[in-house]
């Protein structure tokens, strides 16, 4: 089984003053914080989409749909509007739930930020202290090296002038060599002191670096787990919305199953019927005799009697006019020739 990898084991550097390993972890944490913000913004934007959709559905549910319809189909159309309204309300609730999840993510992100802030401040102070002491130690080493060279030079001068007869000159050389020795010893003491101090600072930094790595790794584990659960919850909410919508739509389908076509037809007939007999045909009526057209249908009523009017009066005879007017005395007379 592969051994688990941990921050504290793989983010060191051979350069005592280098922060490259620590910086890599901080960059990873910053990227993680940015991911949290992106997921938070994504969920807020999705909530806005759901809210807008819900409001449009709610507006749609108020529109006229089947106002003039009647009976079972009307009930189905009314159920469609009602359930559309319920779907819109469920989407409004979904938008609210999404915003609540986004708020939880925002709070989680801020909590981690505050916890990190204390550790980072402590580590930054240690880094500055370590760098300062390292520089101080290196400067004291340079001074120590120089004082040692000065001491060696002073000793060499004494050795070169051992056979001289100038006592006063030799005394000066001895005094100078002695002073150089004291200076070298003081530089050595100061150098060792700085090395010891740097060693303690290094030990403290290593301990705190390990603690910081463990804390940062713990935060990363929590962040990944929190984000995974947040997205999982987000998807569950969307899936539940689909189930809720389908349940509401199922009510419409049930209503449609109760929609009886023949019943609706009969309902309309019974409610709005105007009569069960069509109008009779219009027949031809002879102006003179009221005889029916030989091609027409049988008359609905009996023709009026032929004696509905009297004979034409005889015209007044004018002695100056030989014209003779005929009279229609025959009841069967017709101007139409068959």
Backbone as numpy.savetxt, mean C-alpha at the origin, in Angstrom:
# Nx Ny Nz CAx CAy CAz Cx Cy Cz
26.39 -30.13 10.98 25.55 -28.94 10.98 26.43 -27.70 10.98
26.09 -26.74 10.11 26.89 -25.53 9.98 26.74 -24.65 11.21
27.86 -24.15 11.70 27.86 -23.29 12.87 27.27 -21.92 12.51
26.45 -21.41 13.43 25.87 -20.08 13.21 26.95 -19.01 13.24
26.83 -18.04 12.37 27.78 -16.94 12.31 27.25 -15.76 13.13
28.17 -15.07 13.81 27.78 -13.95 14.67 28.64 -12.73 14.38
28.04 -11.57 14.61 28.73 -10.30 14.34 30.05 -10.22 15.10
30.04 -10.64 16.36 31.21 -10.44 17.23 32.45 -11.20 16.76
32.26 -12.17 15.85 33.39 -13.01 15.42 33.99 -12.58 14.08
33.32 -11.70 13.36 33.76 -11.45 11.98 33.87 -9.97 11.61
33.91 -9.10 12.58 34.02 -7.67 12.24 35.13 -7.00 13.04
36.35 -7.60 12.88 37.56 -7.04 13.48 38.48 -6.55 12.36
39.55 -5.88 12.76 40.54 -5.41 11.80 41.89 -5.37 12.49
42.94 -5.67 11.73 44.29 -5.70 12.33 44.78 -4.32 12.75
44.23 -3.28 12.16 44.60 -1.91 12.52 43.81 -1.51 13.77
44.57 -1.18 14.84 43.92 -0.87 16.11 42.97 0.32 16.02
43.27 1.27 15.21 42.45 2.49 15.12 41.36 2.39 14.05
41.31 1.28 13.31 40.33 1.14 12.24 38.94 0.86 12.82
37.92 1.41 12.16 36.52 1.17 12.55 35.75 0.51 11.39
36.49 -0.10 10.46 35.87 -0.62 9.26 34.82 -1.70 9.58
35.13 -2.57 10.55 34.17 -3.61 10.92 32.93 -3.03 11.57
33.16 -2.11 12.50 32.04 -1.45 13.18 31.20 -0.66 12.19
31.87 0.02 11.27 31.14 0.82 10.26 30.28 -0.06 9.37
30.77 -1.26 9.05 29.99 -2.19 8.21 28.70 -2.60 8.91
28.79 -2.84 10.23 27.59 -3.21 10.99 26.61 -2.04 11.04
27.13 -0.83 11.30 26.27 0.35 11.38 25.57 0.60 10.05
26.29 0.39 8.95 25.68 0.56 7.63 24.55 -0.45 7.42
24.78 -1.67 7.88 23.75 -2.71 7.79 22.52 -2.32 8.60
22.73 -1.79 9.79 21.61 -1.36 10.63 20.86 -0.19 10.00
21.60 0.73 9.42 20.96 1.88 8.75 20.13 1.43 7.56
20.67 0.45 6.83 19.90 -0.11 5.70 18.63 -0.78 6.20
18.74 -1.46 7.33 17.56 -2.11 7.91 16.52 -1.10 8.35
16.98 0.00 8.93 16.06 1.06 9.34 15.36 1.66 8.13
16.11 1.81 7.04 15.53 2.33 5.80 14.47 1.35 5.25
14.75 0.06 5.38 13.77 -0.94 4.93 12.48 -0.83 5.74
12.63 -0.65 7.05 11.44 -0.47 7.90 10.61 0.72 7.44
11.30 1.81 7.12 10.60 3.01 6.67 9.91 2.77 5.33
10.56 2.03 4.44 9.97 1.75 3.14 8.73 0.87 3.27
8.81 -0.15 4.13 7.64 -1.02 4.34 6.52 -0.23 5.00
6.88 0.62 5.95 5.88 1.48 6.61 5.17 2.36 5.59
5.94 3.01 4.71 5.35 3.88 3.68 4.50 3.07 2.71
4.97 1.86 2.38 4.21 1.00 1.47 2.84 0.68 2.06
2.81 0.33 3.34 1.55 -0.03 3.98 0.62 1.17 4.10
1.19 2.33 4.38 0.37 3.55 4.46 -0.23 3.87 3.09
0.58 3.71 2.05 0.09 3.97 0.69 -1.00 2.96 0.32
-0.82 1.69 0.69 -1.83 0.67 0.40 -3.12 0.99 1.16
-2.97 1.48 2.39 -4.15 1.86 3.17 -4.91 2.99 2.49
-4.17 3.94 1.92 -4.81 5.04 1.19 -5.55 4.53 -0.03
-4.95 3.56 -0.73 -5.61 2.96 -1.90 -6.92 2.28 -1.47
-6.85 1.52 -0.37 -8.05 0.84 0.13 -9.12 1.84 0.53
-8.70 2.92 1.17 -9.66 3.93 1.61 -10.33 4.61 0.42
-9.53 4.94 -0.58 -10.09 5.57 -1.78 -11.06 4.62 -2.47
-10.67 3.36 -2.58 -11.53 2.35 -3.21 -12.83 2.18 -2.42
-12.70 2.18 -1.09 -13.88 2.02 -0.23 -14.85 3.18 -0.42
-14.33 4.39 -0.50 -15.18 5.56 -0.67 -15.88 5.53 -2.03
-15.16 5.10 -3.05 -15.78 5.01 -4.37 -16.86 3.92 -4.41
-16.59 2.80 -3.73 -17.61 1.75 -3.64 -18.84 2.25 -2.88
-18.59 2.99 -1.80 -19.71 3.52 -1.02 -20.56 4.47 -1.85
-19.89 5.30 -2.62 -20.61 6.21 -3.52 -21.39 5.43 -4.57
-20.77 4.38 -5.08 -21.43 3.55 -6.10 -22.67 2.88 -5.53
-22.59 2.45 -4.27 -23.72 1.75 -3.67 -24.93 2.65 -3.49
-24.72 3.97 -3.53 -25.83 4.92 -3.38 -26.50 5.26 -4.71
-25.89 4.84 -5.78 -26.45 5.17 -7.10 -27.68 4.32 -7.39
-28.53 4.85 -8.27 -29.76 4.15 -8.66 -29.39 2.90 -9.46
-29.99 1.79 -9.07 -29.73 0.53 -9.78 -30.98 -0.34 -9.66
-31.75 -0.41 -10.73 -32.97 -1.20 -10.71 -34.12 -0.51 -10.00
-34.15 0.80 -10.07 -35.20 1.56 -9.38 -36.59 1.18 -9.89
-36.71 0.94 -11.18 -38.02 0.65 -11.77 -38.30 -0.85 -11.83
-37.33 -1.65 -11.37 -37.53 -3.09 -11.41 -38.49 -3.50 -10.29
-38.99 -4.73 -10.36 -39.97 -5.18 -9.36 -39.76 -6.64 -9.01
-40.32 -6.99 -7.86 -40.39 -8.36 -7.37 -39.01 -8.97 -7.11
-38.77 -10.22 -7.49 -37.57 -10.94 -7.04 -36.29 -10.35 -7.61
-36.29 -9.89 -8.84 -35.08 -9.29 -9.41 -34.76 -8.00 -8.70
-35.78 -7.23 -8.34 -35.56 -5.98 -7.61 -34.90 -6.27 -6.26
-35.37 -7.34 -5.59 -34.77 -7.69 -4.31 -33.29 -8.07 -4.49
-32.99 -8.75 -5.56 -31.58 -9.11 -5.83 -30.73 -7.87 -6.10
-31.27 -6.93 -6.86 -30.52 -5.71 -7.15 -30.36 -4.86 -5.90
-31.37 -4.83 -5.05 -31.24 -4.12 -3.77 -30.19 -4.78 -2.90
-30.15 -6.12 -2.94 -29.13 -6.85 -2.18 -27.74 -6.55 -2.72
-27.63 -6.40 -4.02 -26.35 -6.04 -4.64 -25.86 -4.71 -4.10
-26.73 -3.73 -4.04 -26.35 -2.41 -3.53 -25.98 -2.48 -2.04
-26.78 -3.23 -1.28 -26.52 -3.35 0.15 -25.17 -4.00 0.42
-24.89 -5.09 -0.27 -23.64 -5.79 -0.05 -22.44 -5.01 -0.60
-22.67 -4.23 -1.65 -21.61 -3.35 -2.14 -21.25 -2.33 -1.06
-22.25 -1.83 -0.40 -22.01 -0.90 0.72 -21.23 -1.60 1.84
-21.62 -2.84 2.15 -20.92 -3.58 3.20 -19.48 -3.87 2.81
-19.24 -4.16 1.54 -17.87 -4.37 1.06 -17.05 -3.09 1.22
-17.67 -1.97 0.91 -16.97 -0.69 1.04 -16.59 -0.44 2.50
-17.49 -0.75 3.41 -17.20 -0.56 4.83 -16.09 -1.51 5.29
-16.07 -2.72 4.76 -15.01 -3.65 5.13 -13.66 -3.17 4.61
-13.65 -2.53 3.46 -12.39 -1.97 2.94 -11.94 -0.77 3.76
-12.88 -0.01 4.25 -12.53 1.10 5.16 -11.88 0.55 6.43
-12.44 -0.53 6.96 -11.86 -1.16 8.15 -10.48 -1.73 7.84
-10.34 -2.30 6.65 -9.03 -2.82 6.24 -8.00 -1.71 6.19
-8.37 -0.56 5.65 -7.45 0.58 5.59 -7.03 1.00 6.99
-7.97 1.01 7.93 -7.66 1.36 9.31 -6.72 0.35 9.94
-6.97 -0.92 9.69 -6.09 -1.97 10.24 -4.68 -1.86 9.68
-4.58 -1.52 8.41 -3.25 -1.36 7.79 -2.49 -0.19 8.42
-3.19 0.88 8.69 -2.55 2.04 9.33 -2.09 1.70 10.74
-2.85 0.88 11.42 -2.45 0.46 12.77 -1.18 -0.39 12.71
-1.09 -1.27 11.74 0.12 -2.09 11.58 1.31 -1.22 11.20
1.08 -0.24 10.36 2.15 0.69 9.99 2.63 1.48 11.20
1.70 1.85 12.08 2.07 2.59 13.30 2.90 1.71 14.22
2.55 0.43 14.32 3.35 -0.49 15.13 4.78 -0.58 14.59
4.90 -0.64 13.28 6.23 -0.70 12.67 7.01 0.57 12.94
6.33 1.71 12.86 6.99 2.99 13.15 7.47 3.04 14.59
6.64 2.59 15.52 7.04 2.57 16.94 8.21 1.64 17.17
8.18 0.48 16.51 9.29 -0.47 16.64 10.59 0.14 16.13
10.50 0.81 15.01 11.68 1.44 14.41 12.26 2.50 15.35
11.40 3.33 15.94 11.85 4.38 16.85 12.45 3.80 18.13
11.87 2.70 18.61 12.39 2.05 19.80 13.80 1.53 19.56
14.01 0.90 18.43 15.35 0.42 18.09 16.34 1.57 17.92
15.84 2.65 17.36 16.70 3.81 17.13 17.22 4.37 18.46
16.34 4.46 19.45 16.74 4.98 20.75 17.72 4.04 21.44
17.49 2.74 21.34 18.40 1.77 21.96 19.77 1.81 21.29
19.79 1.95 20.01 21.05 2.04 19.26 21.83 3.31 19.61
21.08 4.38 19.80 21.70 5.67 20.02 22.64 5.65 21.22
22.24 5.02 22.32 23.07 4.96 23.52 24.35 4.17 23.26
24.20 3.03 22.59 25.36 2.18 22.31 26.31 2.88 21.34
25.77 3.50 20.33 26.61 4.19 19.35 27.37 5.35 19.99
26.72 6.08 20.87 27.41 7.18 21.55 28.57 6.66 22.39
28.33 5.56 23.08 29.39 4.96 23.90 30.53 4.47 23.03
30.21 3.83 21.93 31.25 3.32 21.03 32.02 4.45 20.36
31.33 5.50 19.98 32.01 6.65 19.38 33.00 7.26 20.36
32.60 7.35 21.63 33.51 7.89 22.66 34.72 6.99 22.83
34.52 5.69 22.84 35.64 4.75 22.95 36.57 4.83 21.75
35.98 4.99 20.57 36.81 5.11 19.36 37.69 6.36 19.42
37.11 7.45 19.87 37.89 8.69 19.99 38.98 8.55 21.05
38.63 7.94 22.17 39.61 7.74 23.24 40.73 6.82 22.78
40.38 5.77 22.08 41.37 4.82 21.58 42.30 5.49 20.57
41.73 6.26 19.65 42.55 6.94 18.64 43.47 7.97 19.29
42.92 8.70 20.27 43.73 9.72 20.96 44.88 9.09 21.72
44.58 8.01 22.44 45.63 7.36 23.23 46.65 6.68 22.32
46.19 6.15 21.21 47.12 5.54 20.27 48.10 6.59 19.72
47.57 7.75 19.36 48.43 8.83 18.87 49.42 9.28 19.96
48.89 9.39 21.17 49.75 9.80 22.29 50.84 8.77 22.53
50.50 7.51 22.43 51.47 6.44 22.63 52.53 6.45 21.52
52.10 6.64 20.29 53.06 6.68 19.18 53.98 7.90 19.29
53.44 9.02 19.75 54.28 10.22 19.94 55.30 9.97 21.05
54.86 9.32 22.12 55.80 9.04 23.22 56.85 8.03 22.78
56.49 7.16 21.88 57.48 6.20 21.35 58.54 6.93 20.53
58.10 7.87 19.73 59.06 8.66 18.95 60.01 9.41 19.88
59.44 10.00 20.92 60.26 10.73 21.89 61.24 9.77 22.58
60.73 8.61 22.95 61.56 7.60 23.60 62.70 7.17 22.67
62.39 6.90 21.42 63.43 6.50 20.46 64.49 7.59 20.32
64.03 8.83 20.23 64.96 9.95 20.09 65.85 10.10 21.33
65.27 9.97 22.51 66.04 10.10 23.74 67.05 8.97 23.86
66.66 7.78 23.42 67.61 6.66 23.44 68.79 6.93 22.49
68.50 7.47 21.33 69.58 7.82 20.39 70.47 8.92 20.98
69.84 9.87 21.66 70.64 10.94 22.30 71.54 10.36 23.38
71.03 9.40 24.14 71.82 8.77 25.20 73.00 8.01 24.59
72.72 7.26 23.51 73.80 6.50 22.86 74.87 7.45 22.32
74.45 8.54 21.75 75.41 9.51 21.22 76.25 10.12 22.34
75.60 10.44 23.45 76.32 11.01 24.60 77.33 10.00 25.15
76.94 8.73 25.22 77.86 7.69 25.70 79.04 7.52 24.75
78.74 7.58 23.47 79.82 7.46 22.49 80.80 8.63 22.60
80.32 9.80 22.86 81.21 10.97 23.04 82.10 10.78 24.24
81.53 10.23 25.30 82.36 9.96 26.50 83.45 8.94 26.17
83.08 7.88 25.47 84.04 6.84 25.13 85.13 7.35 24.21
84.77 8.23 23.28 85.76 8.76 22.35 86.78 9.68 23.04
86.36 10.28 24.14 87.23 11.25 24.82 87.78 10.71 26.14
87.84 9.41 26.25 88.32 8.81 27.50 89.79 9.16 27.78
90.60 9.24 26.77 92.04 9.47 26.93 92.42 10.94 26.93
91.45 11.82 26.90 91.79 13.24 26.89 92.24 13.71 28.26
93.07 14.73 28.27 93.58 15.26 29.53 92.75 16.45 30.02
91.74 16.81 29.23 90.89 17.97 29.60 89.81 17.46 30.54
90.08 17.63 31.79 89.16 17.12 32.82 87.82 17.84 32.77
87.89 19.14 32.60 86.65 19.93 32.58 85.77 19.51 31.41
86.35 19.24 30.28 85.59 18.82 29.11 84.95 17.46 29.35
85.71 16.58 30.01 85.19 15.25 30.30 84.02 15.33 31.28
84.13 16.24 32.24 83.03 16.40 33.19 81.75 16.83 32.48
81.91 17.71 31.50 80.74 18.15 30.73 80.16 16.98 29.94
81.03 16.16 29.38 80.54 15.02 28.61 79.82 14.02 29.51
80.40 13.79 30.71 79.76 12.89 31.65 78.39 13.44 32.10
78.35 14.74 32.33 77.08 15.35 32.77 76.03 15.26 31.66
76.49 15.49 30.46 75.57 15.41 29.32 75.08 13.99 29.13
75.96 13.01 29.30 75.58 11.61 29.16 74.60 11.21 30.26
74.85 11.73 31.46 73.96 11.43 32.57 72.56 12.01 32.34
72.55 13.23 31.85 71.26 13.88 31.55 70.53 13.13 30.44
71.27 12.71 29.45 70.66 11.96 28.34 70.09 10.64 28.85
70.79 10.03 29.80 70.31 8.78 30.37 69.00 9.01 31.12
69.00 10.08 31.92 67.78 10.40 32.68 66.61 10.70 31.73
66.92 11.46 30.68 65.87 11.78 29.71 65.33 10.53 29.03
66.25 9.60 28.69 65.84 8.36 28.05 64.99 7.52 29.00
65.42 7.48 30.26 64.66 6.72 31.25 63.26 7.32 31.46
63.18 8.63 31.49 61.88 9.29 31.66 60.98 9.04 30.43
61.60 9.13 29.25 60.86 8.87 28.03 60.39 7.41 27.99
61.27 6.51 28.47 60.90 5.09 28.51 59.72 4.87 29.48
59.79 5.51 30.65 58.70 5.37 31.62 57.39 5.90 31.06
57.46 7.07 30.43 56.25 7.66 29.86 55.70 6.81 28.72
56.61 6.27 27.93 56.19 5.42 26.81 55.50 4.16 27.31
56.12 3.52 28.30 55.52 2.31 28.86 54.16 2.61 29.50
54.07 3.75 30.14 52.82 4.16 30.77 51.71 4.33 29.72
52.08 4.96 28.61 51.10 5.15 27.54 50.70 3.82 26.89
51.67 2.93 26.74 51.36 1.61 26.20 50.41 0.86 27.12
50.67 0.96 28.43 49.79 0.30 29.40 48.38 0.89 29.35
48.31 2.21 29.28 47.00 2.88 29.21 46.26 2.49 27.93
47.01 2.46 26.82 46.40 2.07 25.55 45.91 0.63 25.61
46.66 -0.22 26.30 46.25 -1.62 26.45 44.93 -1.74 27.20
44.79 -0.94 28.27 43.53 -0.97 29.03 42.37 -0.45 28.18
42.65 0.64 27.45 41.60 1.18 26.57 41.22 0.17 25.50
42.22 -0.51 24.97 41.96 -1.54 23.96 41.09 -2.65 24.54
41.43 -3.10 25.75 40.65 -4.16 26.38 39.20 -3.72 26.60
39.05 -2.48 27.08 37.69 -1.95 27.30 36.92 -1.86 25.98
37.63 -1.39 24.95 36.99 -1.26 23.64 36.56 -2.62 23.09
37.44 -3.62 23.25 37.10 -4.96 22.76 35.86 -5.49 23.45
35.79 -5.33 24.78 34.61 -5.78 25.52 33.35 -5.07 25.04
33.45 -3.75 24.89 32.28 -2.98 24.46 31.92 -3.27 23.00
32.95 -3.52 22.19 32.70 -3.87 20.79 31.92 -5.18 20.71
32.31 -6.16 21.52 31.61 -7.44 21.54 30.16 -7.25 22.00
29.98 -6.44 23.07 28.63 -6.17 23.57 27.79 -5.47 22.50
28.42 -4.49 21.83 27.70 -3.76 20.78 27.32 -4.70 19.64
28.25 -5.57 19.26 27.96 -6.53 18.18 26.79 -7.44 18.55
26.80 -7.90 19.79 25.71 -8.77 20.25 24.38 -8.02 20.27
24.44 -6.77 20.73 23.22 -5.97 20.78 22.71 -5.66 19.37
23.63 -5.30 18.48 23.25 -4.99 17.10 22.72 -6.23 16.38
23.33 -7.38 16.64 22.85 -8.62 16.04 21.45 -8.95 16.55
21.23 -8.76 17.85 19.91 -8.99 18.42 18.86 -8.09 17.78
19.23 -6.81 17.60 18.31 -5.88 16.94 18.01 -6.32 15.51
19.02 -6.80 14.81 18.82 -7.23 13.44 17.88 -8.43 13.37
18.06 -9.36 14.31 17.18 -10.53 14.36 15.75 -10.08 14.63
15.59 -9.18 15.60 14.25 -8.69 15.94 13.63 -7.94 14.76
14.45 -7.14 14.07 13.94 -6.37 12.94 13.46 -7.29 11.82
14.28 -8.27 11.46 13.90 -9.18 10.39 12.63 -9.94 10.76
12.58 -10.40 12.01 11.40 -11.14 12.47 10.17 -10.24 12.48
10.33 -9.00 12.95 9.20 -8.07 13.02 8.69 -7.74 11.62
9.61 -7.47 10.70 9.21 -7.16 9.33 8.52 -8.36 8.67
9.06 -9.52 8.88 8.46 -10.73 8.30 7.03 -10.91 8.83
6.86 -10.77 10.14 5.53 -10.92 10.73 4.58 -9.82 10.27
5.12 -8.61 10.12 4.29 -7.48 9.68 3.76 -7.71 8.27
4.64 -8.13 7.38 4.22 -8.40 6.00 3.25 -9.59 5.96
3.53 -10.58 6.80 2.64 -11.75 6.87 1.24 -11.32 7.32
1.19 -10.49 8.35 -0.10 -9.97 8.83 -0.79 -9.16 7.75
-0.01 -8.36 7.05 -0.55 -7.53 5.97 -1.23 -8.42 4.91
-0.57 -9.50 4.55 -1.13 -10.41 3.55 -2.35 -11.14 4.09
-2.31 -11.49 5.37 -3.48 -12.12 5.98 -4.69 -11.19 5.95
-4.44 -9.91 6.17 -5.52 -8.93 6.12 -6.12 -8.86 4.72
-5.26 -8.88 3.72 -5.74 -8.83 2.35 -6.52 -10.11 2.01
-6.01 -11.25 2.46 -6.71 -12.51 2.20 -8.06 -12.53 2.91
-8.08 -12.05 4.15 -9.34 -12.01 4.89 -10.34 -11.08 4.22
-9.83 -10.00 3.63 -10.72 -9.09 2.92 -11.36 -9.79 1.73
-10.59 -10.62 1.05 -11.15 -11.38 -0.07 -12.24 -12.33 0.41
-11.98 -12.98 1.56 -12.98 -13.89 2.12 -14.24 -13.12 2.52
-14.03 -11.98 3.19 -15.17 -11.17 3.62 -15.99 -10.70 2.42
-15.29 -10.22 1.40 -15.99 -9.75 0.20 -16.77 -10.89 -0.44
-16.16 -12.08 -0.50 -16.83 -13.21 -1.11 -18.07 -13.61 -0.31
-17.97 -13.55 1.02 -19.12 -13.87 1.86 -20.26 -12.89 1.62
-19.90 -11.61 1.47 -20.92 -10.61 1.19 -21.52 -10.79 -0.20
-20.68 -11.11 -1.16 -21.17 -11.35 -2.51 -22.02 -12.61 -2.57
-21.71 -13.57 -1.69 -22.49 -14.80 -1.66 -23.95 -14.51 -1.31
-24.16 -13.49 -0.47 -25.53 -13.10 -0.14 -26.28 -12.63 -1.40
-25.56 -11.95 -2.28 -26.17 -11.51 -3.54 -26.47 -12.72 -4.41
-25.54 -13.69 -4.44 -25.76 -14.89 -5.25 -26.96 -15.68 -4.73
-27.08 -15.75 -3.40 -28.24 -16.44 -2.84 -29.53 -15.74 -3.24
-29.50 -14.42 -3.23 -30.69 -13.67 -3.64 -31.00 -13.92 -5.11
-29.96 -13.99 -5.93 -30.18 -14.26 -7.36 -30.74 -15.66 -7.58
-30.34 -16.59 -6.71 -30.90 -17.94 -6.83 -32.40 -17.94 -6.56
-32.85 -16.99 -5.74 -34.28 -16.89 -5.44 -35.04 -16.06 -6.48
-34.30 -15.53 -7.43 -34.94 -14.73 -8.49 -35.66 -15.68 -9.45
-36.99 -15.56 -9.49 -37.83 -16.44 -10.32 -38.32 -15.65 -11.53
-37.86 -16.05 -12.68 -38.19 -15.30 -13.90 -39.70 -15.33 -14.15
-40.31 -16.52 -14.09 -41.74 -16.63 -14.36 -42.56 -15.88 -13.32
-42.07 -15.92 -12.08 -42.79 -15.19 -11.02 -42.77 -13.70 -11.27
-41.62 -13.19 -11.73 -41.53 -11.75 -12.03 -42.45 -11.38 -13.19
-42.50 -12.26 -14.19 -43.38 -11.99 -15.33 -44.84 -11.96 -14.87
-45.22 -12.95 -14.06 -46.60 -13.02 -13.59 -46.93 -11.85 -12.67
-45.93 -11.46 -11.87 -46.14 -10.32 -10.97 -46.45 -9.06 -11.77
-45.70 -8.85 -12.83 -45.93 -7.68 -13.67 -47.31 -7.75 -14.31
-47.68 -8.92 -14.81 -48.98 -9.09 -15.48 -50.11 -8.78 -14.50
-50.03 -9.37 -13.31 -51.10 -9.17 -12.33 -51.17 -7.72 -11.85
-50.02 -7.07 -11.80 -49.98 -5.70 -11.28 -50.41 -4.68 -12.31
-50.05 -4.89 -13.55 -50.25 -3.85 -14.56 -51.17 -4.27 -15.72
-51.86 -5.38 -15.61 -52.66 -5.84 -16.74 -53.75 -4.80 -17.07
-54.10 -4.74 -18.36 -55.08 -3.76 -18.85 -56.29 -4.41 -19.50
-56.31 -5.69 -19.69 -57.45 -6.37 -20.30 -57.01 -7.66 -20.95
-57.99 -8.58 -21.12 -57.63 -9.88 -21.70 -58.21 -10.10 -23.09
-58.82 -9.04 -23.70 -59.38 -9.16 -25.05 -58.81 -8.08 -25.94
-58.41 -8.46 -27.15 -57.86 -7.45 -28.06 -59.00 -6.63 -28.69
-58.74 -5.50 -29.27 -59.77 -4.72 -29.95 -60.25 -5.42 -31.22
-61.56 -5.20 -31.60 -62.10 -5.83 -32.80 -61.58 -5.10 -34.03
-61.60 -5.78 -35.19 -61.13 -5.12 -36.41 -62.07 -3.97 -36.81
-61.55 -3.01 -37.44 -62.35 -1.91 -38.00 -62.88 -2.35 -39.36
-64.21 -2.30 -39.56 -64.82 -2.79 -40.82 -65.19 -1.61 -41.71
-65.32 -1.94 -42.96 -65.75 -0.93 -43.93 -67.26 -0.74 -43.83
-67.67 0.48 -43.80 -69.10 0.81 -43.77 -69.45 1.62 -45.00
-70.39 1.08 -45.78 -70.85 1.79 -46.98 -71.62 3.03 -46.55
-71.29 4.08 -47.20 -71.90 5.36 -46.84 -73.41 5.32 -47.05
-73.83 4.60 -48.08 -75.25 4.61 -48.43 -76.02 3.47 -47.80
-75.41 2.32 -47.82 -76.19 1.18 -47.34 -75.59 0.53 -46.09
-74.39 0.94 -45.78 -73.75 0.32 -44.62 -73.35 -1.11 -44.89
-73.39 -1.53 -46.24 -72.98 -2.89 -46.54 -71.51 -3.08 -46.23
-71.22 -4.28 -45.79 -69.80 -4.57 -45.48 -69.03 -4.90 -46.73
-67.80 -4.69 -46.69 -66.94 -5.05 -47.81 -66.88 -6.55 -47.93
-67.04 -7.04 -49.24 -67.02 -8.49 -49.40 -65.72 -9.12 -48.92
-64.69 -8.34 -48.85 -63.39 -8.89 -48.40 -63.18 -8.69 -46.93
-64.07 -7.95 -46.25 -63.87 -7.66 -44.83 -64.35 -8.80 -43.96
-64.07 -8.70 -42.68 -64.52 -9.70 -41.71 -65.97 -9.47 -41.41
-66.61 -10.45 -40.83 -68.04 -10.28 -40.50 -68.20 -9.09 -39.59
-69.25 -8.32 -39.80 -69.43 -7.12 -38.98 -69.73 -7.49 -37.55
-69.31 -6.60 -36.68 -69.54 -6.80 -35.25 -70.98 -6.54 -34.88
-71.63 -5.61 -35.69 -73.02 -5.26 -35.41 -73.83 -5.38 -36.70
-75.10 -5.50 -36.48 -75.99 -5.63 -37.63 -76.06 -4.31 -38.38
-76.10 -4.38 -39.72 -76.17 -3.13 -40.47 -77.51 -2.44 -40.21
-77.55 -1.16 -40.30 -78.79 -0.42 -40.04 -79.82 -0.77 -41.12
-81.11 -0.64 -40.81 -82.16 -0.95 -41.81 -82.04 -0.05 -43.01
-82.44 -0.59 -44.15 -82.30 0.15 -45.41 -83.22 1.36 -45.47
-84.21 1.36 -44.62 -85.15 2.48 -44.67 -84.79 3.54 -43.65
-83.50 3.64 -43.38 -83.07 4.64 -42.42 -83.29 6.05 -42.94
-83.47 6.17 -44.23 -83.78 7.47 -44.81 -84.87 7.31 -45.87
-85.63 8.34 -46.14 -86.69 8.28 -47.15 -86.16 8.48 -48.54
-87.04 8.32 -49.53 -86.61 8.57 -50.92 -86.31 10.03 -51.15
-85.51 10.26 -52.13 -85.18 11.64 -52.47 -86.43 12.37 -52.93
-86.59 13.57 -52.55 -87.76 14.32 -53.00 -87.67 14.56 -54.49
-88.88 14.65 -55.08 -88.93 14.93 -56.52 -88.47 16.36 -56.76
-87.68 16.54 -57.78 -87.23 17.91 -58.07 -88.37 18.73 -58.66
-88.32 20.01 -58.44 -89.31 20.93 -58.98 -89.14 21.02 -60.49
-90.25 20.76 -61.19 -90.17 20.80 -62.65 -90.20 22.23 -63.14
-89.29 22.53 -64.00 -89.22 23.85 -64.62 -89.67 23.70 -66.06
-90.64 24.48 -66.41 -91.20 24.35 -67.78 -90.18 24.64 -68.83
-89.18 25.39 -68.46 -88.18 25.74 -69.47 -87.04 24.74 -69.52
-87.10 23.68 -68.68 -85.98 22.73 -68.62 -86.52 21.35 -68.83
-86.04 20.64 -69.84 -86.54 19.30 -70.13 -85.76 18.23 -69.39
-84.82 18.63 -68.53 -84.00 17.63 -67.84 -84.86 16.77 -66.96
-84.49 15.47 -66.84 -85.25 14.53 -66.02 -84.29 13.89 -65.00
-84.60 14.02 -63.73 -83.75 13.48 -62.65 -84.28 12.14 -62.22
-83.37 11.15 -62.17 -83.79 9.82 -61.73 -83.81 9.76 -60.23
-84.59 8.87 -59.69 -84.65 8.70 -58.23 -84.16 7.32 -57.88
-83.67 7.19 -56.61 -83.18 5.90 -56.12 -84.28 5.30 -55.30
-85.06 4.40 -55.93 -86.15 3.79 -55.21 -85.86 2.34 -54.86
-84.94 1.77 -55.61 -84.62 0.37 -55.37 -83.70 0.26 -54.16
-84.14 -0.53 -53.18 -83.30 -0.67 -51.96 -81.98 -1.34 -52.26
-81.86 -2.09 -53.30 -80.60 -2.78 -53.63 -79.69 -1.97 -54.52
-80.05 -0.77 -54.81 -79.27 0.06 -55.72 -77.93 0.43 -55.06
-76.88 0.43 -55.87 -75.54 0.85 -55.39 -74.80 1.47 -56.52
-74.04 2.48 -56.17 -73.25 3.12 -57.19 -72.03 2.30 -57.54
-71.76 1.29 -56.71 -70.61 0.42 -56.99 -71.08 -0.73 -57.85
-70.41 -0.92 -58.95 -70.74 -2.00 -59.86 -69.88 -3.20 -59.56
-70.48 -4.34 -59.38 -69.71 -5.55 -59.11 -69.57 -6.37 -60.34
